[in-house]
Amino acid sequence: MTVKTVIKQMRDLRYNKTPGQVVIQYTDHCNALCPQCGMRKTSRFQRHTLSRTQVRHTLRAAAERGAYVVSFTGGEPLLFLDELTDHIRYAGKMGLEYIRTGTNGFFFAGKNQGRLTARVERVADALAATPLRNLWVSLDSSDPGTHEKMRGFPGLVEGIAKNLHHFHNRGIYPAANMGINRNTGGEATRNLVPSAFSNQSEYLEAFYHAYHQAFSRFFDLVISLGFTMVNLCYPMSITEDEHNQGLEAVYAATAQEDIVRFSRKEKAVLFKALLEVIPAYREQIRLFSPRSSLYALFRHYADRADVSYPCRGGLDYFFIDAKDGHAYPCGYRGTESLGPLWDLKTETFDDIKACRLCDWECFRDPSHLLGPVLDLWHNPLKLMRTIKEERYASSLWLEDLRYYKACGFFNGRKGPRSIKKISKAA
Ligand code: SF4
Ligand code: SF4
């Protein structure tokens, strides 16, 4: 981090702002079959990709608003590799420091090893020549067969195992990214149904063990494939209850399907299982998911306690929709179009309330991690009260910060630091 960045961040904090983030849904075209996602290639709707002008105007506006982070998401953004690398370069020129994109990894799948390697090398070469900081590759199950069936890409996992090093050789260290769903543990989680148990507590206990094991197996799998970084996306669905509270997806990666729908009680158990699995893996792989945020989600679903910090969606973070190029407070507040980012006036923020309506980790996790820093600056008494009343939550937050620092803040252009250094903070 440069001195200029530190000064900029101090200035932002003074004005009650956290480092800004813009998620640009560059396209909603996709070549995968994921049952949990509205953008799978068999879904019928009018597809869109943002124009070069729309992307450039948005990036310039993001930089002018003081954003640090830009993520190009999809659909499958790497279907447009040349355009994407052009946009990444432009984002770098605009001074955006943390540039990220992701892929379903389609180019890792295929039977002809020679052709496959050439394809992977082409993608790795193209991305390595840009200022991209982080690349994520989705993997939705600890069972390779289940993942490949969900995506519709046979041989994908083996392709990753054999070819991931082409990225490492070029100085790109991709992160494996799992969207939690009922296939997380393959059959072991897919076949769990309450009707097979005599009461709810028995079901929830089995549910806890199945997901605890599934998360462990998932981390073991991605380590064995050669990943040095991993992240988990919390289930993306909008329940009827949430819909009644005003949520309406603009980001079609949200879905109504049972595969990503969990009850409140199930979510409490899910977040607890993940919270408890993570410590065993933090020394083995750079593991992004912050335990303080998971604990806050666990409390929210277990006893409706609000120990999380409100989301910065619509304040410092924005989602840009591929359909109209407009900014939204996030991918979940589809009724609140803010128009093009470059036309957005600061006054708009007066109407935007603190929000905790969903679990979208892209916005919730950084909001939670930066909340205490804002309080330290603007409301130190509140912070002291929180530390006193929520000792465990506060200790997890400190532990996360130490760990993030030891991991070099997850710089995907560098290999992992020494395990010793990370293990001290884990
Ligand atoms: S989850 Fe990603 S890869 Fe799968 S259909 Fe949706 S956009 Fe495509
Ligand atoms: S919590 Fe954040 S991401 Fe979720 S609906 Fe509210 S603003 Fe959007």
Coordinates of C-alpha atoms and ligand atoms in Angstrom, one line a residue:
M1 CA 0.0 0.0 0.0
T2 CA 1.5 3.4 -1.0
V3 CA 1.7 6.5 1.2
K4 CA -0.7 8.2 -1.3
T5 CA -3.3 5.4 -0.7
V6 CA -2.9 5.7 3.1
I7 CA -3.5 9.4 2.9
K8 CA -6.5 8.9 0.6
Q9 CA -8.0 6.3 3.0
M10 CA -7.5 8.6 6.0
R11 CA -9.4 11.4 4.1
D12 CA -12.2 9.0 3.3
L13 CA -12.6 7.8 6.9
R14 CA -12.8 11.5 8.0
Y15 CA -15.8 11.9 5.7
N16 CA -17.3 8.7 7.0
K17 CA -16.5 6.7 3.9
T18 CA -14.9 3.3 3.6
P19 CA -12.8 2.3 0.5
G20 CA -15.2 2.3 -2.3
Q21 CA -16.1 -0.8 -4.4
V22 CA -17.9 -1.2 -7.7
V23 CA -19.1 -4.6 -9.0
I24 CA -19.6 -4.4 -12.7
Q25 CA -21.7 -7.1 -14.2
Y26 CA -20.0 -6.9 -17.5
T27 CA -22.2 -9.5 -19.2
D28 CA -25.0 -11.9 -18.4
H29 CA -24.0 -14.3 -21.2
C30 CA -22.9 -17.6 -19.8
N31 CA -21.9 -21.0 -21.1
A32 CA -22.5 -23.1 -18.0
L33 CA -25.6 -25.0 -16.7
C34 CA -25.5 -24.2 -13.0
P35 CA -28.9 -25.1 -11.5
Q36 CA -28.6 -22.4 -8.8
C37 CA -28.2 -19.5 -11.2
G38 CA -30.7 -17.6 -13.4
M39 CA -28.0 -16.9 -16.0
R40 CA -27.3 -20.6 -16.9
K41 CA -27.2 -21.0 -20.7
T42 CA -30.6 -22.7 -20.9
S43 CA -32.4 -19.8 -19.2
R44 CA -34.4 -17.8 -21.7
F45 CA -34.1 -14.1 -21.4
Q46 CA -32.6 -11.2 -23.4
R47 CA -28.9 -11.2 -22.8
H48 CA -26.7 -8.1 -22.5
T49 CA -23.1 -7.1 -22.4
L50 CA -22.0 -3.6 -21.5
S51 CA -20.6 -1.5 -24.3
R52 CA -17.0 -0.2 -24.2
T53 CA -18.3 3.4 -23.6
Q54 CA -20.5 2.3 -20.7
V55 CA -17.6 0.4 -19.0
R56 CA -15.2 3.3 -19.5
H57 CA -17.6 5.9 -18.2
T58 CA -18.4 3.8 -15.2
L59 CA -14.7 3.1 -14.4
R60 CA -13.9 6.8 -14.7
A61 CA -16.8 7.7 -12.4
A62 CA -15.8 5.0 -9.9
A63 CA -12.3 6.4 -9.8
E64 CA -13.6 10.0 -9.4
R65 CA -15.8 8.8 -6.5
G66 CA -12.6 7.5 -4.9
A67 CA -13.3 3.7 -5.4
Y68 CA -10.4 1.3 -4.8
V69 CA -12.0 -1.9 -5.8
V70 CA -13.6 -2.9 -9.1
S71 CA -14.8 -6.4 -9.8
F72 CA -15.8 -7.6 -13.3
T73 CA -18.4 -10.2 -12.9
G74 CA -20.9 -12.1 -15.2
G75 CA -22.3 -14.3 -16.5
E76 CA -18.9 -15.5 -17.7
P77 CA -16.7 -12.5 -18.3
L78 CA -13.9 -14.6 -19.9
L79 CA -16.1 -15.3 -22.8
F80 CA -15.0 -11.8 -23.9
L81 CA -11.3 -12.1 -23.0
D82 CA -10.0 -9.4 -25.3
E83 CA -12.6 -6.9 -24.3
L84 CA -12.2 -7.8 -20.6
T85 CA -8.4 -7.3 -20.6
D86 CA -8.9 -4.0 -22.3
H87 CA -11.3 -2.9 -19.5
I88 CA -8.9 -4.2 -16.8
R89 CA -6.1 -2.1 -18.3
Y90 CA -8.3 0.9 -18.4
A91 CA -9.3 0.4 -14.8
G92 CA -5.6 0.3 -13.9
K93 CA -5.1 3.6 -15.9
M94 CA -7.9 5.2 -13.9
G95 CA -6.0 4.4 -10.7
L96 CA -8.3 1.6 -9.4
E97 CA -5.9 -0.5 -7.3
Y98 CA -7.8 -3.7 -6.6
I99 CA -9.1 -5.1 -9.9
R100 CA -10.8 -8.5 -9.8
T101 CA -12.6 -10.9 -12.1
G102 CA -13.8 -14.4 -12.0
T103 CA -14.6 -17.4 -14.2
N104 CA -16.4 -20.7 -14.2
G105 CA -13.2 -22.2 -15.5
F106 CA -14.6 -23.5 -18.7
F107 CA -11.2 -23.3 -20.4
F108 CA -9.9 -25.9 -18.0
A109 CA -12.3 -28.5 -19.4
G110 CA -11.6 -30.8 -22.4
K111 CA -10.2 -34.1 -23.4
N112 CA -7.4 -33.0 -25.7
Q113 CA -4.6 -32.1 -23.2
G114 CA -2.5 -30.3 -25.8
R115 CA -5.3 -28.0 -26.9
L116 CA -6.4 -27.5 -23.3
T117 CA -2.9 -26.4 -22.2
A118 CA -2.7 -24.0 -25.1
R119 CA -6.1 -22.5 -24.2
V120 CA -5.2 -22.1 -20.5
E121 CA -1.8 -20.5 -21.4
R122 CA -3.6 -18.1 -23.7
V123 CA -6.0 -17.0 -20.9
A124 CA -3.1 -16.8 -18.4
D125 CA -0.9 -14.8 -20.7
A126 CA -3.7 -12.3 -21.5
L127 CA -4.6 -11.7 -17.8
A128 CA -0.9 -11.6 -16.7
A129 CA -0.4 -8.7 -19.0
T130 CA -3.0 -6.6 -17.2
P131 CA -3.0 -5.0 -13.7
L132 CA -5.6 -7.6 -12.5
R133 CA -5.0 -8.3 -8.8
N134 CA -7.4 -11.2 -8.2
L135 CA -8.9 -14.0 -10.3
W136 CA -11.4 -16.4 -8.8
V137 CA -12.4 -19.8 -10.2
S138 CA -15.7 -21.2 -9.1
L139 CA -16.0 -24.6 -7.6
D140 CA -19.4 -25.5 -6.1
S141 CA -18.9 -28.8 -4.4
S142 CA -16.4 -30.8 -2.5
D143 CA -17.3 -33.6 -4.9
P144 CA -15.6 -33.0 -8.3
G145 CA -18.2 -35.1 -10.2
T146 CA -21.1 -33.1 -8.6
H147 CA -19.4 -29.8 -9.5
E148 CA -18.8 -30.8 -13.1
K149 CA -22.4 -32.0 -13.5
M150 CA -23.7 -28.8 -12.1
R151 CA -21.6 -26.6 -14.4
G152 CA -21.9 -28.9 -17.4
F153 CA -18.1 -29.2 -17.9
P154 CA -16.8 -32.8 -17.7
G155 CA -13.1 -33.1 -16.9
L156 CA -12.9 -29.6 -15.5
V157 CA -11.5 -30.5 -12.1
E158 CA -8.8 -32.7 -13.5
G159 CA -8.0 -29.9 -16.0
I160 CA -7.5 -27.5 -13.1
A161 CA -5.2 -29.9 -11.3
K162 CA -3.0 -30.3 -14.4
N163 CA -3.0 -26.7 -15.6
L164 CA -3.3 -24.3 -12.6
H165 CA 0.5 -24.0 -12.5
H166 CA 0.4 -22.1 -15.9
F167 CA -1.2 -19.2 -14.0
H168 CA 1.2 -19.5 -11.1
N169 CA 4.1 -19.5 -13.5
R170 CA 2.9 -16.1 -14.8
G171 CA 2.4 -14.6 -11.4
I172 CA -1.3 -15.1 -11.0
Y173 CA -2.5 -17.0 -8.0
P174 CA -6.3 -17.7 -8.6
A175 CA -8.6 -18.3 -5.7
A176 CA -11.1 -21.1 -5.6
N177 CA -14.5 -19.7 -4.9
M178 CA -17.4 -21.8 -3.6
G179 CA -21.0 -20.6 -3.6
I180 CA -22.5 -22.6 -0.7
N181 CA -25.4 -24.7 -1.9
R182 CA -27.1 -28.0 -1.1
N183 CA -24.5 -29.8 -3.2
T184 CA -21.6 -28.5 -1.2
G185 CA -20.9 -32.0 0.2
G186 CA -22.2 -34.0 -2.9
E187 CA -24.7 -36.7 -1.9
A188 CA -23.9 -36.3 1.8
T189 CA -25.6 -32.8 1.9
R190 CA -27.9 -33.2 -1.1
N191 CA -29.8 -36.1 0.4
L192 CA -30.4 -34.6 3.8
V193 CA -34.1 -33.9 4.3
P194 CA -35.9 -33.2 7.6
S195 CA -38.5 -35.9 6.9
A196 CA -35.8 -38.6 7.4
F197 CA -35.3 -37.6 11.1
S198 CA -37.6 -38.0 14.0
N199 CA -37.4 -34.4 15.1
Q200 CA -35.9 -31.0 14.1
S201 CA -32.9 -31.0 16.5
E202 CA -31.8 -34.4 15.2
Y203 CA -32.0 -33.1 11.6
L204 CA -30.1 -30.0 12.5
E205 CA -27.4 -32.0 14.2
A206 CA -27.0 -34.2 11.2
F207 CA -27.0 -31.0 9.0
Y208 CA -24.2 -29.5 11.1
H209 CA -22.0 -32.6 10.8
A210 CA -22.6 -33.0 7.1
Y211 CA -21.7 -29.4 6.3
H212 CA -18.8 -29.4 8.7
Q213 CA -17.4 -32.4 6.9
A214 CA -18.3 -30.9 3.5
F215 CA -16.4 -27.7 4.1
S216 CA -13.3 -29.6 5.4
R217 CA -13.4 -31.8 2.3
F218 CA -13.8 -28.8 0.1
F219 CA -10.7 -27.1 1.6
D220 CA -8.8 -30.4 1.2
L221 CA -9.8 -30.6 -2.4
V222 CA -8.8 -27.1 -3.4
I223 CA -5.4 -27.4 -1.6
S224 CA -4.8 -30.7 -3.4
L225 CA -5.6 -29.0 -6.8
G226 CA -2.9 -26.4 -6.1
F227 CA -4.9 -23.4 -5.1
T228 CA -3.2 -21.0 -2.6
M229 CA -6.3 -19.0 -1.9
V230 CA -10.0 -19.7 -1.3
N231 CA -13.2 -17.9 -0.6
L232 CA -16.8 -18.9 0.1
C233 CA -19.9 -17.1 -1.1
Y234 CA -22.9 -17.3 1.2
P235 CA -26.1 -18.8 -0.3
M236 CA -27.7 -16.4 -2.8
S237 CA -31.4 -16.6 -2.7
I238 CA -34.3 -14.3 -1.9
T239 CA -36.9 -15.8 0.4
E240 CA -40.5 -14.7 0.4
D241 CA -39.9 -12.9 3.7
E242 CA -36.9 -11.0 2.3
H243 CA -38.9 -10.2 -0.9
N244 CA -41.6 -8.7 1.4
Q245 CA -39.0 -6.6 3.0
G246 CA -38.2 -5.0 -0.3
L247 CA -35.5 -7.3 -1.8
E248 CA -35.7 -7.9 -5.6
A249 CA -32.7 -9.3 -7.4
V250 CA -31.2 -7.3 -10.2
Y251 CA -28.3 -9.7 -10.2
A252 CA -29.6 -12.9 -11.8
A253 CA -27.0 -15.0 -9.9
T254 CA -29.6 -15.0 -7.2
A255 CA -32.1 -17.7 -7.4
Q256 CA -35.3 -19.1 -5.9
E257 CA -34.3 -22.7 -6.4
D258 CA -34.2 -25.1 -3.4
I259 CA -30.5 -25.8 -4.1
V260 CA -29.6 -22.4 -2.6
R261 CA -32.6 -21.9 -0.3
F262 CA -32.0 -22.5 3.4
S263 CA -34.2 -21.9 6.4
R264 CA -33.1 -19.5 9.2
K265 CA -32.2 -22.4 11.4
E266 CA -30.3 -24.1 8.6
K267 CA -28.4 -20.9 7.9
A268 CA -27.4 -20.6 11.6
V269 CA -26.0 -24.1 11.5
L270 CA -24.3 -23.5 8.2
F271 CA -22.5 -20.4 9.4
K272 CA -21.6 -22.1 12.7
A273 CA -20.1 -25.1 10.9
L274 CA -18.0 -22.8 8.6
L275 CA -16.9 -20.7 11.5
E276 CA -15.6 -23.8 13.3
V277 CA -13.9 -25.4 10.3
I278 CA -11.9 -22.4 9.2
P279 CA -9.2 -22.3 12.0
A280 CA -7.9 -25.7 10.9
Y281 CA -7.2 -24.4 7.4
R282 CA -6.0 -20.9 7.8
E283 CA -2.4 -22.0 8.0
Q284 CA -2.7 -24.2 4.9
I285 CA -4.3 -21.8 2.4
R286 CA -5.1 -18.1 2.3
L287 CA -8.7 -18.2 3.4
F288 CA -10.6 -15.1 2.7
S289 CA -13.9 -15.6 4.7
P290 CA -13.7 -13.5 7.9
R291 CA -14.8 -15.3 11.0
S292 CA -16.1 -12.1 12.7
S293 CA -18.6 -11.7 9.8
L294 CA -19.6 -15.4 10.0
Y295 CA -20.1 -15.1 13.7
A296 CA -22.4 -12.0 13.2
L297 CA -24.4 -14.0 10.6
F298 CA -24.6 -16.9 12.9
R299 CA -26.0 -14.7 15.7
H300 CA -28.4 -13.0 13.3
Y301 CA -29.9 -16.4 12.3
A302 CA -29.6 -18.1 15.7
D303 CA -31.0 -15.5 18.0
R304 CA -31.8 -12.5 15.8
A305 CA -29.0 -10.5 17.5
D306 CA -27.5 -7.7 15.3
V307 CA -23.8 -7.8 16.0
S308 CA -23.0 -7.1 12.4
Y309 CA -22.1 -3.6 11.0
P310 CA -24.5 -2.2 8.5
C311 CA -23.8 -2.8 4.8
R312 CA -22.1 -0.1 2.8
G313 CA -24.2 -1.0 -0.3
G314 CA -25.4 2.2 -1.9
L315 CA -23.1 4.3 0.2
D316 CA -19.6 3.3 -0.8
Y317 CA -20.4 0.1 -2.8
F318 CA -22.4 -0.2 -6.0
F319 CA -23.5 -2.8 -8.4
I320 CA -23.7 -2.1 -12.2
D321 CA -26.2 -4.1 -14.1
A322 CA -25.3 -5.5 -17.5
K323 CA -28.9 -4.9 -18.7
D324 CA -29.0 -1.1 -18.5
G325 CA -25.6 -0.1 -17.2
H326 CA -27.2 1.5 -14.2
A327 CA -25.9 1.6 -10.7
Y328 CA -27.8 -0.1 -7.9
P329 CA -27.1 -0.1 -4.2
C330 CA -26.2 -3.8 -4.7
G331 CA -27.3 -6.9 -6.6
Y332 CA -30.3 -7.4 -4.4
R333 CA -32.0 -4.0 -4.4
G334 CA -33.3 -4.1 -7.9
T335 CA -36.1 -1.7 -7.3
E336 CA -33.6 1.1 -6.5
S337 CA -31.9 2.1 -9.8
L338 CA -29.6 5.0 -9.3
G339 CA -29.1 5.7 -13.0
P340 CA -25.6 5.7 -14.6
L341 CA -22.8 5.9 -12.0
W342 CA -21.4 8.9 -13.8
D343 CA -24.6 10.9 -13.2
L344 CA -25.0 9.9 -9.6
K345 CA -25.2 12.9 -7.3
T346 CA -23.9 12.7 -3.8
E347 CA -27.3 13.9 -2.4
T348 CA -28.8 10.5 -3.5
F349 CA -27.2 9.1 -0.4
D350 CA -29.6 10.9 1.9
D351 CA -32.3 8.4 1.0
I352 CA -30.1 5.4 1.5
K353 CA -30.5 3.6 4.8
A354 CA -28.2 1.3 6.6
C355 CA -29.1 -2.1 5.4
R356 CA -28.7 -5.7 6.7
L357 CA -31.3 -7.3 4.5
C358 CA -29.1 -10.0 3.0
D359 CA -25.9 -12.0 3.3
W360 CA -24.1 -11.0 0.1
E361 CA -20.5 -11.5 1.3
C362 CA -19.1 -9.2 -1.4
F363 CA -20.6 -6.2 0.4
R364 CA -21.4 -7.6 3.9
D365 CA -17.9 -8.9 4.7
P366 CA -15.9 -5.7 4.0
S367 CA -18.6 -3.6 5.6
H368 CA -18.3 -5.7 8.7
L369 CA -14.5 -5.6 8.8
L370 CA -14.4 -1.8 8.3
G371 CA -17.3 -0.9 10.6
P372 CA -15.2 -0.7 13.7
V373 CA -12.6 1.5 11.9
L374 CA -15.4 4.0 11.1
D375 CA -16.6 3.9 14.7
L376 CA -13.1 4.5 16.0
W377 CA -13.0 7.7 14.0
H378 CA -16.6 8.9 14.4
N379 CA -18.0 7.2 17.4
P380 CA -15.3 5.9 19.8
L381 CA -17.7 5.6 22.7
K382 CA -20.0 3.3 20.7
L383 CA -16.9 1.2 19.8
M384 CA -15.9 0.9 23.4
R385 CA -19.4 -0.2 24.4
T386 CA -19.3 -2.8 21.6
I387 CA -16.0 -4.1 22.7
K388 CA -17.2 -4.4 26.3
E389 CA -20.5 -6.1 25.4
E390 CA -19.4 -8.2 22.5
R391 CA -16.0 -9.5 23.6
Y392 CA -16.0 -12.6 21.5
A393 CA -17.1 -10.8 18.4
S394 CA -14.4 -8.2 18.9
S395 CA -11.7 -10.8 19.5
L396 CA -12.7 -12.5 16.2
W397 CA -12.5 -9.1 14.4
L398 CA -8.9 -8.5 15.7
E399 CA -8.0 -12.1 14.8
D400 CA -9.3 -11.5 11.2
L401 CA -7.3 -8.3 10.9
R402 CA -4.1 -10.0 12.0
Y403 CA -4.7 -12.9 9.6
Y404 CA -5.5 -10.6 6.7
K405 CA -2.3 -8.7 7.3
A406 CA -0.3 -11.9 7.5
C407 CA -1.8 -13.0 4.2
G408 CA -0.7 -9.8 2.5
F409 CA -4.3 -8.8 2.1
F410 CA -4.9 -11.6 -0.4
N411 CA -2.7 -10.2 -3.2
G412 CA -3.4 -12.7 -6.0
R413 CA -0.3 -11.5 -7.9
K414 CA 1.9 -13.0 -5.2
G415 CA 2.4 -16.5 -3.8
P416 CA 1.5 -17.2 -0.2
R417 CA 3.9 -15.8 2.4
S418 CA 5.6 -18.3 4.7
I419 CA 3.2 -20.6 6.6
K420 CA 5.0 -19.7 9.8
K421 CA 4.0 -16.0 9.5
I422 CA 0.4 -16.9 8.7
S423 CA 0.2 -19.5 11.4
K424 CA 1.2 -16.9 14.1
A425 CA -1.9 -14.9 13.2
A426 CA -4.3 -17.8 12.5
Ligands
SF4_1 S1 -23.2 -19.3 -11.5 FE1 -21.8 -18.3 -12.9 S2 -21.1 -20.0 -14.3 FE2 -22.9 -20.7 -13.3 S3 -24.6 -20.1 -14.8 FE3 -24.4 -18.5 -13.3 S4 -23.1 -17.0 -14.2 FE4 -22.8 -18.9 -15.3
SF4_2 S1 -27.2 -6.0 3.1 FE1 -26.0 -4.9 1.5 S2 -25.9 -6.3 -0.2 FE2 -27.6 -7.0 1.1 S3 -29.5 -6.0 0.4 FE3 -28.6 -4.6 1.9 S4 -27.3 -3.2 0.7 FE4 -27.7 -5.0 -0.5

